[in-house]
Coordinates of C-alpha atoms and ligand atoms in Angstrom, one line a residue:
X1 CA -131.8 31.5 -43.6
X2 CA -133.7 31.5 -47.1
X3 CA -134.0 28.8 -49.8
X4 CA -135.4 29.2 -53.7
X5 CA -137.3 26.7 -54.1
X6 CA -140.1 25.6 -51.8
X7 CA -142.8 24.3 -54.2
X8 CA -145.2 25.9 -51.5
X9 CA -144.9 29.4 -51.9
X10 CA -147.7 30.9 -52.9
X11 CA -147.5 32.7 -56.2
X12 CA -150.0 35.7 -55.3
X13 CA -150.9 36.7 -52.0
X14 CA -153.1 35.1 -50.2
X15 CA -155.1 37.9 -48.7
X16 CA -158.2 36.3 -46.9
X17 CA -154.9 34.5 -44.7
X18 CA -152.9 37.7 -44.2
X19 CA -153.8 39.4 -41.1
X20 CA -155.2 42.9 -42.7
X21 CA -153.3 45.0 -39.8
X22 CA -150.1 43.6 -42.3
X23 CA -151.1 44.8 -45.3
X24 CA -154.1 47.6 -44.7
X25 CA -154.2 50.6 -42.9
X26 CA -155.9 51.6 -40.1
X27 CA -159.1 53.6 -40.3
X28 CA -159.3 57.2 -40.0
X29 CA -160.2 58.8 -37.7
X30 CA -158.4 55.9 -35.5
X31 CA -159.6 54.3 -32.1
X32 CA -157.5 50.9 -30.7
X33 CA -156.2 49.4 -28.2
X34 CA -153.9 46.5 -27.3
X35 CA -154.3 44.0 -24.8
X36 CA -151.2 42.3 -23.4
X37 CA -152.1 38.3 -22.3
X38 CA -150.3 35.9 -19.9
X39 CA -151.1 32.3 -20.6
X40 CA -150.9 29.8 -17.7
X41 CA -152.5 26.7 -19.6
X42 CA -151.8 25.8 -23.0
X43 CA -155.4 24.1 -23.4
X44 CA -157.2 27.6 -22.4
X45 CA -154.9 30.1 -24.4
X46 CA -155.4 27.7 -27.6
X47 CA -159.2 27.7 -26.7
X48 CA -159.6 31.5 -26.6
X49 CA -157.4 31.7 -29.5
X50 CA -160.1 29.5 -30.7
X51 CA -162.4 32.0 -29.7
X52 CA -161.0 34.8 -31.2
X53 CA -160.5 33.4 -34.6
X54 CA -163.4 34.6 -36.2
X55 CA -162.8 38.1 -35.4
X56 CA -159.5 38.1 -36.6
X57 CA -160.1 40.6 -39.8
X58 CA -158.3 39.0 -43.0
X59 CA -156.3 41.6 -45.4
X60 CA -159.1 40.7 -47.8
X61 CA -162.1 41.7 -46.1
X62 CA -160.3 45.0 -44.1
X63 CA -163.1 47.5 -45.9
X64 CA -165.8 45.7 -43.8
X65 CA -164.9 44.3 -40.9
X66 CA -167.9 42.9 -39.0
X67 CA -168.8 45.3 -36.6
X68 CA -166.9 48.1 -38.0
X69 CA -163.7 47.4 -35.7
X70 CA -160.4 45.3 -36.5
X71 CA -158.6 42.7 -34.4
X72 CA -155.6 41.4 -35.2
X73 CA -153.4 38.7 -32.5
X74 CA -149.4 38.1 -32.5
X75 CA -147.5 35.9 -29.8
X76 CA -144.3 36.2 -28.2
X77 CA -142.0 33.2 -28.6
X78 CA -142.7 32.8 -24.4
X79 CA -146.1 32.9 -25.8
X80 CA -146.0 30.3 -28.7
X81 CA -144.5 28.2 -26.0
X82 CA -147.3 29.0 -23.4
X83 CA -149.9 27.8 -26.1
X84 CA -148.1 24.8 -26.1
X85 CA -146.9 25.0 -29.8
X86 CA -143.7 21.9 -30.0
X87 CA -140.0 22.6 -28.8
X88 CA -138.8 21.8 -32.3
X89 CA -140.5 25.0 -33.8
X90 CA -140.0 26.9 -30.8
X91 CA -136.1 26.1 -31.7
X92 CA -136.9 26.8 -35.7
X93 CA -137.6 30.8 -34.7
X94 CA -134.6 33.3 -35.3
X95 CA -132.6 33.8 -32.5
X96 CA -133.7 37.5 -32.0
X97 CA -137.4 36.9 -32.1
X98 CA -136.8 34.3 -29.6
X99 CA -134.5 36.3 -27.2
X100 CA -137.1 38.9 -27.1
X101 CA -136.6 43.2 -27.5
X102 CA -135.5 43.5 -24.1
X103 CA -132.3 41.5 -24.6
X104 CA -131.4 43.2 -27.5
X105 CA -131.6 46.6 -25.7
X106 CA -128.1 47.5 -26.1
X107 CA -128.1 47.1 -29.9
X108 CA -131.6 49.4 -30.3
X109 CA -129.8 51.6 -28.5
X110 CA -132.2 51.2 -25.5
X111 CA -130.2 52.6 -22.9
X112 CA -130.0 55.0 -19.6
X113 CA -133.7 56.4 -19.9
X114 CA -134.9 54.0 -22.2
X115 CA -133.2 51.3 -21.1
X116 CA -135.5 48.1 -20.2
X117 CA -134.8 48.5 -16.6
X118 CA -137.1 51.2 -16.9
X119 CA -139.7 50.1 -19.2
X120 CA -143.7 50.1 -18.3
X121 CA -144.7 46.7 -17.2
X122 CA -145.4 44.4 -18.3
X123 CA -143.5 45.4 -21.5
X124 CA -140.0 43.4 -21.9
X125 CA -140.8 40.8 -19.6
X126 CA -141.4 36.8 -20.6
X127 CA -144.9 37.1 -19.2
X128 CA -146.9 39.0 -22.1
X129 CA -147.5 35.8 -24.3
X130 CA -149.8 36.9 -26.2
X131 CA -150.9 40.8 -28.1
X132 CA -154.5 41.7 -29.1
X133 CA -154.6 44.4 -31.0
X134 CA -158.0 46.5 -31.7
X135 CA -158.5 49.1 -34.0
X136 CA -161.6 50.9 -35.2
X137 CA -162.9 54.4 -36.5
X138 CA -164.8 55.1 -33.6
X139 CA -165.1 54.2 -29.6
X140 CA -168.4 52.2 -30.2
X141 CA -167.2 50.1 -32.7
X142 CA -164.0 49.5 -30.9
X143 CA -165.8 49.0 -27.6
X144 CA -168.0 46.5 -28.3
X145 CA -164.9 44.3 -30.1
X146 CA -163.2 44.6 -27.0
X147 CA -167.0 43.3 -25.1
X148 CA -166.2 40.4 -27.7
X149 CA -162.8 39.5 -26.4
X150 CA -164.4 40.0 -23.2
X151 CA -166.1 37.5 -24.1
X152 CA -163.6 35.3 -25.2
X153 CA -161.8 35.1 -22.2
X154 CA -164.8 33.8 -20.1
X155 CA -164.4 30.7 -17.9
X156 CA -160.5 30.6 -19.0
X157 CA -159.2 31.5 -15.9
X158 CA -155.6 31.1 -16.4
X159 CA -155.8 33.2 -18.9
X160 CA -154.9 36.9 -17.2
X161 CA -155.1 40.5 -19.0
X162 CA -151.9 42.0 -17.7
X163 CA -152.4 45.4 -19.3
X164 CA -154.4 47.6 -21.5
X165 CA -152.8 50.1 -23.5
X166 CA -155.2 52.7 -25.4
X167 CA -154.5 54.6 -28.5
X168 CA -156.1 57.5 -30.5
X169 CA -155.4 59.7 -33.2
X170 CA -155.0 62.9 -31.5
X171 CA -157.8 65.6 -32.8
X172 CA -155.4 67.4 -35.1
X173 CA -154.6 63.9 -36.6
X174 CA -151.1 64.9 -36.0
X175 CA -148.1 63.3 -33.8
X176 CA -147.5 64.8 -30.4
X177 CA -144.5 67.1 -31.8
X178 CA -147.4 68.2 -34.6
X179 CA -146.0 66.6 -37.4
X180 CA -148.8 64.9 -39.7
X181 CA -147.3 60.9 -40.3
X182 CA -147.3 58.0 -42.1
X183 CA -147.3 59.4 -45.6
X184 CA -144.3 57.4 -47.3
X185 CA -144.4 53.8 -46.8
X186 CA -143.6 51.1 -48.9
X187 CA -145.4 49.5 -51.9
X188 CA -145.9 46.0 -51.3
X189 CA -146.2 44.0 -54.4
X190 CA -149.5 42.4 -54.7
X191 CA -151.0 44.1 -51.9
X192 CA -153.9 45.7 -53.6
X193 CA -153.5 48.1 -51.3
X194 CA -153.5 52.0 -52.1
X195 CA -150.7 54.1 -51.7
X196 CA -152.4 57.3 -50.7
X197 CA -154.1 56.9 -46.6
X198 CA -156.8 59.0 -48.4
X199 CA -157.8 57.1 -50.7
X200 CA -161.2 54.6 -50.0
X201 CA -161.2 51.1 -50.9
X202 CA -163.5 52.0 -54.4
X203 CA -161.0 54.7 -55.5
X204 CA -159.1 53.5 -58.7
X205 CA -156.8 56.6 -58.9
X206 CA -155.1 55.8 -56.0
X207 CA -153.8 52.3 -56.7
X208 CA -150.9 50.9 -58.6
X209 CA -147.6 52.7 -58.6
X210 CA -147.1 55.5 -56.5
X211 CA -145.3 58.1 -57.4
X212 CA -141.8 58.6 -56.2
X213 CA -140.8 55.3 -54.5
X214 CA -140.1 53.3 -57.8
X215 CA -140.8 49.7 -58.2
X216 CA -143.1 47.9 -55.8
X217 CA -141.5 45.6 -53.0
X218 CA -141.4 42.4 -53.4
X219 CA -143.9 41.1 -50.5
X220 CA -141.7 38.5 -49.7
X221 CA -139.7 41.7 -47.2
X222 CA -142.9 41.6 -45.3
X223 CA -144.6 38.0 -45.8
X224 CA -143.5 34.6 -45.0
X225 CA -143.8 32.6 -47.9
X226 CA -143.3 34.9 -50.7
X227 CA -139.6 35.9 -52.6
X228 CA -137.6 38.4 -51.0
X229 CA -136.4 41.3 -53.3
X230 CA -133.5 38.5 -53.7
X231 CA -136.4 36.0 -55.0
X232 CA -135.4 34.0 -51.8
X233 CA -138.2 32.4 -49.5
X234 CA -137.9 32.2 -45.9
X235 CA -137.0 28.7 -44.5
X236 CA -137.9 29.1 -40.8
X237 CA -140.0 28.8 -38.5
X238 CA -140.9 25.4 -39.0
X239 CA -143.2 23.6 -39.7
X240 CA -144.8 24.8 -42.8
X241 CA -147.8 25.8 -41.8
X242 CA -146.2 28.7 -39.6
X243 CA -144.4 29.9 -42.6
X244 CA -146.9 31.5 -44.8
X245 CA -148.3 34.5 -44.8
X246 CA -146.8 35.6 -41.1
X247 CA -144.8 38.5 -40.1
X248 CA -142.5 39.8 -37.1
X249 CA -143.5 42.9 -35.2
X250 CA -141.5 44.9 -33.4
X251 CA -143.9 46.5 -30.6
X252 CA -142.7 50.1 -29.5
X253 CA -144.1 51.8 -27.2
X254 CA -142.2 55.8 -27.1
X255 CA -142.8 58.2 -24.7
X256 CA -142.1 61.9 -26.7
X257 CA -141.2 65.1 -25.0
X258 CA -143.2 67.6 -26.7
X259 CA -142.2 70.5 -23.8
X260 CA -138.7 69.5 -24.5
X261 CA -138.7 69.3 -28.1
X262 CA -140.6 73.1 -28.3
X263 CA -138.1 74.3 -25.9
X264 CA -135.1 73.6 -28.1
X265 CA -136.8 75.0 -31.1
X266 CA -137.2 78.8 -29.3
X267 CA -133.7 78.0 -27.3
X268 CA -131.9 78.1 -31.0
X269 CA -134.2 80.2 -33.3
X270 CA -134.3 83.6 -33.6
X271 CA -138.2 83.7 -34.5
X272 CA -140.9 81.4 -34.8
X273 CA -140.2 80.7 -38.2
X274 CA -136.9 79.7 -37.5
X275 CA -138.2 77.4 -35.2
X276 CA -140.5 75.8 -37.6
X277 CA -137.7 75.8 -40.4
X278 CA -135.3 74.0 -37.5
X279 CA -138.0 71.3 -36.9
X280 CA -138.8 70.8 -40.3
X281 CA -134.5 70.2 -41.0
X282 CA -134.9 67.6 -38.0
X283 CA -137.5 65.8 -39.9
X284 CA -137.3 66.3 -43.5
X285 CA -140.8 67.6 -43.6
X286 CA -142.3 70.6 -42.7
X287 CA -145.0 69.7 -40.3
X288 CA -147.7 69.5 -42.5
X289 CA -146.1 66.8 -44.4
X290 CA -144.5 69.1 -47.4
X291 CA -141.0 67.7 -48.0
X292 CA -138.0 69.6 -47.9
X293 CA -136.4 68.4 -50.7
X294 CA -139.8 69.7 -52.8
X295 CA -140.0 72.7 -50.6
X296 CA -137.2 73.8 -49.2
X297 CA -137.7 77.0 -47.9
X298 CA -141.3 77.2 -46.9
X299 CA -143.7 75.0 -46.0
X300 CA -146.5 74.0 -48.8
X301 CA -149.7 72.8 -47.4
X302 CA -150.9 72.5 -50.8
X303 CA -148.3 70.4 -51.4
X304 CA -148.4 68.2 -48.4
X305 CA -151.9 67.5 -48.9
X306 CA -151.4 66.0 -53.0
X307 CA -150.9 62.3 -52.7
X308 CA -149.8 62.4 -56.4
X309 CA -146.8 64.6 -55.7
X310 CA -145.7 64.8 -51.7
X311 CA -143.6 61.5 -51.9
X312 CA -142.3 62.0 -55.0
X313 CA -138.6 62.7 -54.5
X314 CA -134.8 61.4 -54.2
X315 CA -132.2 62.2 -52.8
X316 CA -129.0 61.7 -55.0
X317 CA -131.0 63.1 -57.9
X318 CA -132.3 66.4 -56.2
X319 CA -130.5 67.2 -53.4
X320 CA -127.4 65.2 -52.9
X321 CA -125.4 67.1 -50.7
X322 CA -127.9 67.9 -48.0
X323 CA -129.2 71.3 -49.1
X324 CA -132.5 71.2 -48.5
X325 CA -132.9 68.4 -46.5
X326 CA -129.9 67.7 -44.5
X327 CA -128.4 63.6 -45.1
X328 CA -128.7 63.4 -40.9
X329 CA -132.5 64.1 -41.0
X330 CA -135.4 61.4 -39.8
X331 CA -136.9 60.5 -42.7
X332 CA -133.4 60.6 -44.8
X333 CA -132.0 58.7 -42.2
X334 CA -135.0 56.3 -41.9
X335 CA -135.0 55.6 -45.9
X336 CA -131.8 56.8 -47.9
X337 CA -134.5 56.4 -50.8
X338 CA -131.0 54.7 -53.1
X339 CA -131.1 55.6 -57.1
X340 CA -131.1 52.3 -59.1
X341 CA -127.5 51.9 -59.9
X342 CA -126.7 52.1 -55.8
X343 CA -125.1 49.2 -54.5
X344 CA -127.3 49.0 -51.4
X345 CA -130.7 48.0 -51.9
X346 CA -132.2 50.3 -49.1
X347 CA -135.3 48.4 -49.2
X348 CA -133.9 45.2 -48.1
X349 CA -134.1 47.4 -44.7
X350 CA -137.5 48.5 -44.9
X351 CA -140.8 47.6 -42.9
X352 CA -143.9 48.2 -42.7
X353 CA -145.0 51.2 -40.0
X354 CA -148.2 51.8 -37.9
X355 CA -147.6 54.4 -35.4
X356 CA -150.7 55.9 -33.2
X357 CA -150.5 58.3 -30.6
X358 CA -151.5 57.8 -26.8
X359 CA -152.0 60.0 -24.0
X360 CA -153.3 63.7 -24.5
X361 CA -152.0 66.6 -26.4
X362 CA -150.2 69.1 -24.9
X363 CA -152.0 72.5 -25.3
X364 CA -150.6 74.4 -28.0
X365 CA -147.5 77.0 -27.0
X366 CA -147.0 75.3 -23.6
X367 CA -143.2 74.6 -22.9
X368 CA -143.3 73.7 -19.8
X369 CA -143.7 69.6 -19.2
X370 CA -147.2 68.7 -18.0
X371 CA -145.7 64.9 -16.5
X372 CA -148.4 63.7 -18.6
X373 CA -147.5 60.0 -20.3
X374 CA -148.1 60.8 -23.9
X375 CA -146.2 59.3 -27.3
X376 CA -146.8 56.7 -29.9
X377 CA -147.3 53.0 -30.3
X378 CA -145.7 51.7 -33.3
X379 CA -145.7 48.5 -35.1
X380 CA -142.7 47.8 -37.7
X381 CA -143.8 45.1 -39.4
X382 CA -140.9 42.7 -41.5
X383 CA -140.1 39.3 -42.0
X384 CA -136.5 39.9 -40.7
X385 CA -136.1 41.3 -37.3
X386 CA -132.5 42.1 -37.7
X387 CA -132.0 43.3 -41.1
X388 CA -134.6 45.2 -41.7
X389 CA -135.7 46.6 -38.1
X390 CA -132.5 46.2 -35.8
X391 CA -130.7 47.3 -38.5
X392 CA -132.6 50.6 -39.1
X393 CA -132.2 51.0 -35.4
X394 CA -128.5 50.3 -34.9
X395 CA -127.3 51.3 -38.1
X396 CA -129.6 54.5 -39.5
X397 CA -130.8 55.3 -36.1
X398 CA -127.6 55.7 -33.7
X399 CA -124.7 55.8 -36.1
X400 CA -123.3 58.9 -38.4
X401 CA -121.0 56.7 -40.1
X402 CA -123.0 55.1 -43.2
X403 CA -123.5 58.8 -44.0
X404 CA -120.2 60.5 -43.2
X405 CA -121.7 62.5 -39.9
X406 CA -119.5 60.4 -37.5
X407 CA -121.3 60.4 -33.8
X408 CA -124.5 62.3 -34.9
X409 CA -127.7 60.3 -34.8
X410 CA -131.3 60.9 -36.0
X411 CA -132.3 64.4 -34.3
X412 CA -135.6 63.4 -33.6
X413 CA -135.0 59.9 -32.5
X414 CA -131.5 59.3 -31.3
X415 CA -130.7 58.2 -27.9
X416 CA -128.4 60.9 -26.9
X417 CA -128.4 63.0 -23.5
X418 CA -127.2 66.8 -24.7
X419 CA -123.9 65.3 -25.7
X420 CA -125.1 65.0 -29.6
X421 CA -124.9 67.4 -32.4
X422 CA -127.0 67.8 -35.9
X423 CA -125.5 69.4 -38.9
X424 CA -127.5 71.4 -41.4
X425 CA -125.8 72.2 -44.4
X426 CA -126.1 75.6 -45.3
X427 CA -125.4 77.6 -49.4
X428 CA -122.7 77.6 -50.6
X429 CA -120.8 74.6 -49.5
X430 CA -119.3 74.0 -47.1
X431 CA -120.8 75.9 -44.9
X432 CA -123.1 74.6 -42.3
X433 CA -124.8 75.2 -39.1
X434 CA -124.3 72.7 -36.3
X435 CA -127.0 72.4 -33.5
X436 CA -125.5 70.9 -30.7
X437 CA -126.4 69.6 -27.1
X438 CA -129.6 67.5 -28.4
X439 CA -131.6 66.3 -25.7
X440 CA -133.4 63.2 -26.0
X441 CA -136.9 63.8 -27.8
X442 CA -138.0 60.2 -27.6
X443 CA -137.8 57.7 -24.8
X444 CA -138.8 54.1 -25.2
X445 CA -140.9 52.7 -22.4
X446 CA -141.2 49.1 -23.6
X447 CA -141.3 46.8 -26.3
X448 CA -141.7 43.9 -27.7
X449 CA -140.7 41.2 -30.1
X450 CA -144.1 39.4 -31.8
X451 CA -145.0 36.9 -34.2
X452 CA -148.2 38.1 -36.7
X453 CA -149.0 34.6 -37.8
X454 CA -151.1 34.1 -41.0
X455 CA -154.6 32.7 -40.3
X456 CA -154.1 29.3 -41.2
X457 CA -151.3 29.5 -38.7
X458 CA -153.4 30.4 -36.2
X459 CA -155.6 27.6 -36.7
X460 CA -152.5 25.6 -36.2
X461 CA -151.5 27.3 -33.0
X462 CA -154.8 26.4 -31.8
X463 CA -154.8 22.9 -32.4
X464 CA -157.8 23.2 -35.0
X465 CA -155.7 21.9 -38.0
X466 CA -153.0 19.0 -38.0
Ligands
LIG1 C1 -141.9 59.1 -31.5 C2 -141.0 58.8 -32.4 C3 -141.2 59.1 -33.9 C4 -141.8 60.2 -34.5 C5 -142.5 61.4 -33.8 C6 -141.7 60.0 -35.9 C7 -142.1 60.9 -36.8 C8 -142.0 60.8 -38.2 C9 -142.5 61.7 -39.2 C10 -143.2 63.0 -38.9 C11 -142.3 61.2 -40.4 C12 -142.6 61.8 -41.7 C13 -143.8 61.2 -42.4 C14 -143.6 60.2 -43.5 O1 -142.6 60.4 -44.2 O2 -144.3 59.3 -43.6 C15 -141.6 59.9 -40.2 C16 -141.2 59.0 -41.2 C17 -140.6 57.8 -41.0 N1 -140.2 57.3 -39.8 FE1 -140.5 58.1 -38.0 N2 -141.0 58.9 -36.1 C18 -140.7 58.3 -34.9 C19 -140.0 57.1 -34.7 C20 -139.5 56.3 -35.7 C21 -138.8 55.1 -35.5 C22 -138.4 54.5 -34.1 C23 -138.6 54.6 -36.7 C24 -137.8 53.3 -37.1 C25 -137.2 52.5 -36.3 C26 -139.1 55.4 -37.7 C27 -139.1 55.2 -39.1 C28 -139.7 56.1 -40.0 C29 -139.7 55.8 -41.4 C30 -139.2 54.5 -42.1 C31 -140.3 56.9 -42.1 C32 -140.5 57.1 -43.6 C33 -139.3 57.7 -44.2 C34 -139.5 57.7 -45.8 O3 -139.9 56.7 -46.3 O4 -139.2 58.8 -46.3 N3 -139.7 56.5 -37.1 N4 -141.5 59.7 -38.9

C-alpha cells in the first residue's frame, strides 16, 4: 500500500535517525555477533530497549561509533507485540512481516533440507522478539559492546537471551566457497555513502555515482518515509512515528557446503582451471571478484581489485546472449542489471545485502566434508518484503522461466537435490554445455522476518515519546 502525498516525508534523509547498519557498511576486517531476545514483560523489554538506545549507532555518526563497535536492534512482529506496542499497529504491518519467514517457507523455496522443520533454534519460531546485532573491526571493541548489553539486561529478568550467533570475516576476507563478496550493491540516493567498501569516510573519489549501475535508487526502496522509484511513500505501519526512516530485514542464516561445492568442480572439469572457469560461470565472477562479462576467459585480479571499473557492466549491451556470463548465473540472476528502455524496472526488486561468514574455513584442497557448521549470515534489507526480497527468492532464485531456462535455478543457490541442471552457453550459438545433477550448495538453517525501526521509532517502542 503507498500514497503520494504525506506532507511528512522527509525531503532528505534523515541520517542521525537511520540505523547506520541500513545505510553503512560494516567495518573491515569485520567482528559481530547477534543476539536473539525473548521478551516476557512488555515494561522490561521497553526498559532495556531503553537501555540500549544510546548505543544504537545512527547512519550519521557510523565512522565513529563510541567504542569503536556498532549495534543496531530490529523486532519481530511477536516482538513488537511482546514490547507491548497497540493491536492497531500490530494489524497496520504487512501481512508477510507479520506471518513471519517460517510461514512463508514454501514460497522461498525453504524446503526438504532447508525446510523450517529443520532450522537451528530458536530461528523461525514466535519466541525471538527481539535481534541485537553487534558489529566491530576487532574482538575487543566488539566484546566490550556486548559487556554493555550485558549490562543492559541486568535486573530484567524476563528478559532471556535465547541464542548467540557469532560472525567473522574469514582470514582470506573471502566467502566459504572463496569467492570475495559484496562488491555491487545498490546506490541509495542521498545516502552519502561510498560506493567502493574501500573507500574511508574522508575519501572524495569514491563518492557520488558509481560506475556501472546508472542512476542512484531512490531511498524510498530501502527507507520508510521516502518516494519509491515510483515517487510513492509507504502508508503502513501505522502510526506515523513507525513509518520513517525503518526497514524490513530478512534474517538468513545459510549453511554452505564448501566439500560439496569443490567436489563438483573436479567431478566435471578436466583440470583445475576448468574447475575455476566452471565456478566462475556459476557465479558470474571469477573468485577474485573480476566479472565475466569484463573478463571472460581469465580471471583479472587487477581488475577485481579497481573499484572504478569491476562493476561497470550490462548485460543486454555486452553480452546479451549469455556468452560470457551465462543468463542462469548468481549475480545475473540476482540483478538482471535492465538497459533503460526495459520494461521492468529490476530495481524495484533490489535490497540492500550484508552477508558475513560464520564457522571456520575449510583447509584449502580438502573435499571431503569436515561436519563443521560453517556459512553466512545475511541481512537483505528493503522496505517491501515481498517485492523486493520474496520476489528475488521465488522468482530469480527458483524459477528459469523469466529468463527462458525453464526448471533451472541459480547454481549456486537453488534448492535442488541432483535433479537440476545449469546451462552455459558456449561459441558459436547455439551451442552449449549443460551441467546437470546440481547438488544443493546452500542450505538455510533459519530465518527471520525483522523490523529495523528508525531511532525515533524506537523511542516510541519504548514508551519514551507519545
Ligand atoms: C551462501 C549463499 C550465497 C553466496 C556464497 C553468495 C555469493 C555471492 C557472490 C560471490 C557474489 C558476487 C559479488 C558481488 O557481485 O557483489 C554475489 C552477489 C550477489 N548476491 Fe549472492 N550469495 C549467496 C546468497 C545470496 C542470496 C540468498 C541472495 C538473495 C536472495 C543473494 C543476492 C545477491 C545479489 C543481489 C548479488 C549482487 C548481484 C549484482 O548486483 O550484480 N545472494 N553473491
Amino acid at each position: 500500500m503507498a500514497d503520494r502525498t504525506s506532507p511528512s516525508a522527509p525531503q532528505v534523509l534523515e541520517l542521525d535517525d537511520i540505523q547506520g547498519a541500513l545505510l553503512r557498511k560494516r567495518p573491515v576486517p569485520c567482528v559481530g555477533s547477534y543476539l536473539l531476545l525473548r521478551v516476557d514483560s512488555p515494561p522490561e523489554g521497553r526498559q532495556l530497549l531503553t537501555r540500549l538506545l544510546p548505543h544504537v549507532a545512527s547512519a550519521d555518526r557510523w565512522w565513529a561509533p563510541p567504542g569503536g563497535a556498532w549495534l543496531s536492534v530490529a523486532l519481530s512482529h511477536s516482538g513488537l507485540r511482546a514490547l507491548g506496542v497497540p493491536q492497531e499497529s500490530l494489524d497496520s504491518f504487512p501481512k508477510a512481516f507479520c506471518e513471519g519467514m517460517a510461514a512463508r517457507a514454501d514460497r522461498l523455496g525453504d524446503t526438504g533440507e532447508s525446510g523450517p522443520e529443520h532450522w537451528d533454534a530458536p530461528l523461525g519460531s514466535p519466541e525471538v522478539h527481539l535481534v541485537v546485532a553487534s558489529f566491530a573491526a576487532g574482538r575487543e571493541a566488539l566484546e566490550s559492546l556486548l559487556e554493555a548489553v550485558r549490562e543492559a539486561l541486568r535486573g530484567l529478568p524476563a528478559v532471556q537471551l535465547l541464542h548467540r550467533l557469532d560472525v567473522a570475516q574469514l582470514p582470506t576476507g573471502r566467502t566459504h566457497l572463496g569467492f570475495v563478496d559484496n562488491i555491487s550493491k545498490p546506490n541509495v540516493e542521498g545516502a552519502g555513502a561510498p560506493w567502493s567498501d574501500r573507500a574511508g569516510a574522508d575519501d572524495p573519489t569514491h563518492y557520488g555515482d558509481p560506475p556501472g549501475v546508472g542512476p542512484p535508487v531512490k531511498a524510498g526502496e530501502f527507507v520508510l518515509g521516502c518516494p519509491d522509484q515510483l515517487g510513492q511513500l509507504a502508508s503502513q505501519p501505522l502510526p506515523d512515528a513507525l513509518r520513517r526512516n525503518g526497514t524490513y530485514v530478512a534474517l538468513r542464516k545459510l549453511h554452505v557446503k564448501t566439500a560439496e561445492f569443490r567436489r563438483y568442480l573436479k567431478a566435471n572439469s578436466s583440470s583445475p582451471e576448468g574447475g575455476e572457469l566452471l565456478a566462475a560461470k556459476m557465479v558470474g565472477r571469477w573468485r577474485s571478484g573480476a566479472p565475466l562479462v569484463l573478463a571472460p576467459v581469465q580471471d583479472d585480479p587487477t581488475l577485481a581489485a579497481d573499484a572504478t571499473r569491476n562493476n561497470d557492466f550490462t548485460y543486454r549491451e555486452q553480452d546479451p546472449g549469455g556468452r560470457r556470463c551465462p543468463v542462469g548465473a548468481h549475480i545475473r540472476r540476482m540483478n538482471p542489471r535492465s538497459s533503460p528502455d526495459d520494461p521492468m524496472d529490476v530495481r524495484r526488486h533490489c535490497f540492500l545485502r550484508r552477508g558475513t561468514p560464520y564457522g571456520p574455513e575449510l583447509p584449502e584442497g580438502q573435499l571431503d566434508d569436515d561436519g563443521a557448521e560453517r556459512g553466512v549470515v545475511f541481512l537483505f534489507m528493503g522496505t517491501d518484503l515481498v517485492r523486493q526480497f520474496e520476489f528475488v527468492k521465488s522468482q530469480w532464485t527458483h524459477d528459469g522461466n523469466f529468463a527462458g531456462l525453464e526448471t533451472e535455478q541459480d547454481p549456486l543457490t537453488g534448492n535442488r537435490d541432483g535433479t537440476a541442471s545449469f546451462t552455459v552457453p558456449l561459441h558459436p550459438r547455439p551451442r552449449r554445455r549443460q551441467y546437470g545433477q546440481l547438488p544443493r550448495f546452500v542450505v538455510t538453517k533459519g530465518g527471520e522476518y525483522l523490523f529495523m525501526p528508525g531511532i525515533r521509532a524506537l523511542r516510541w517502542i519504548a514508551g519514551l515519546d507519545a
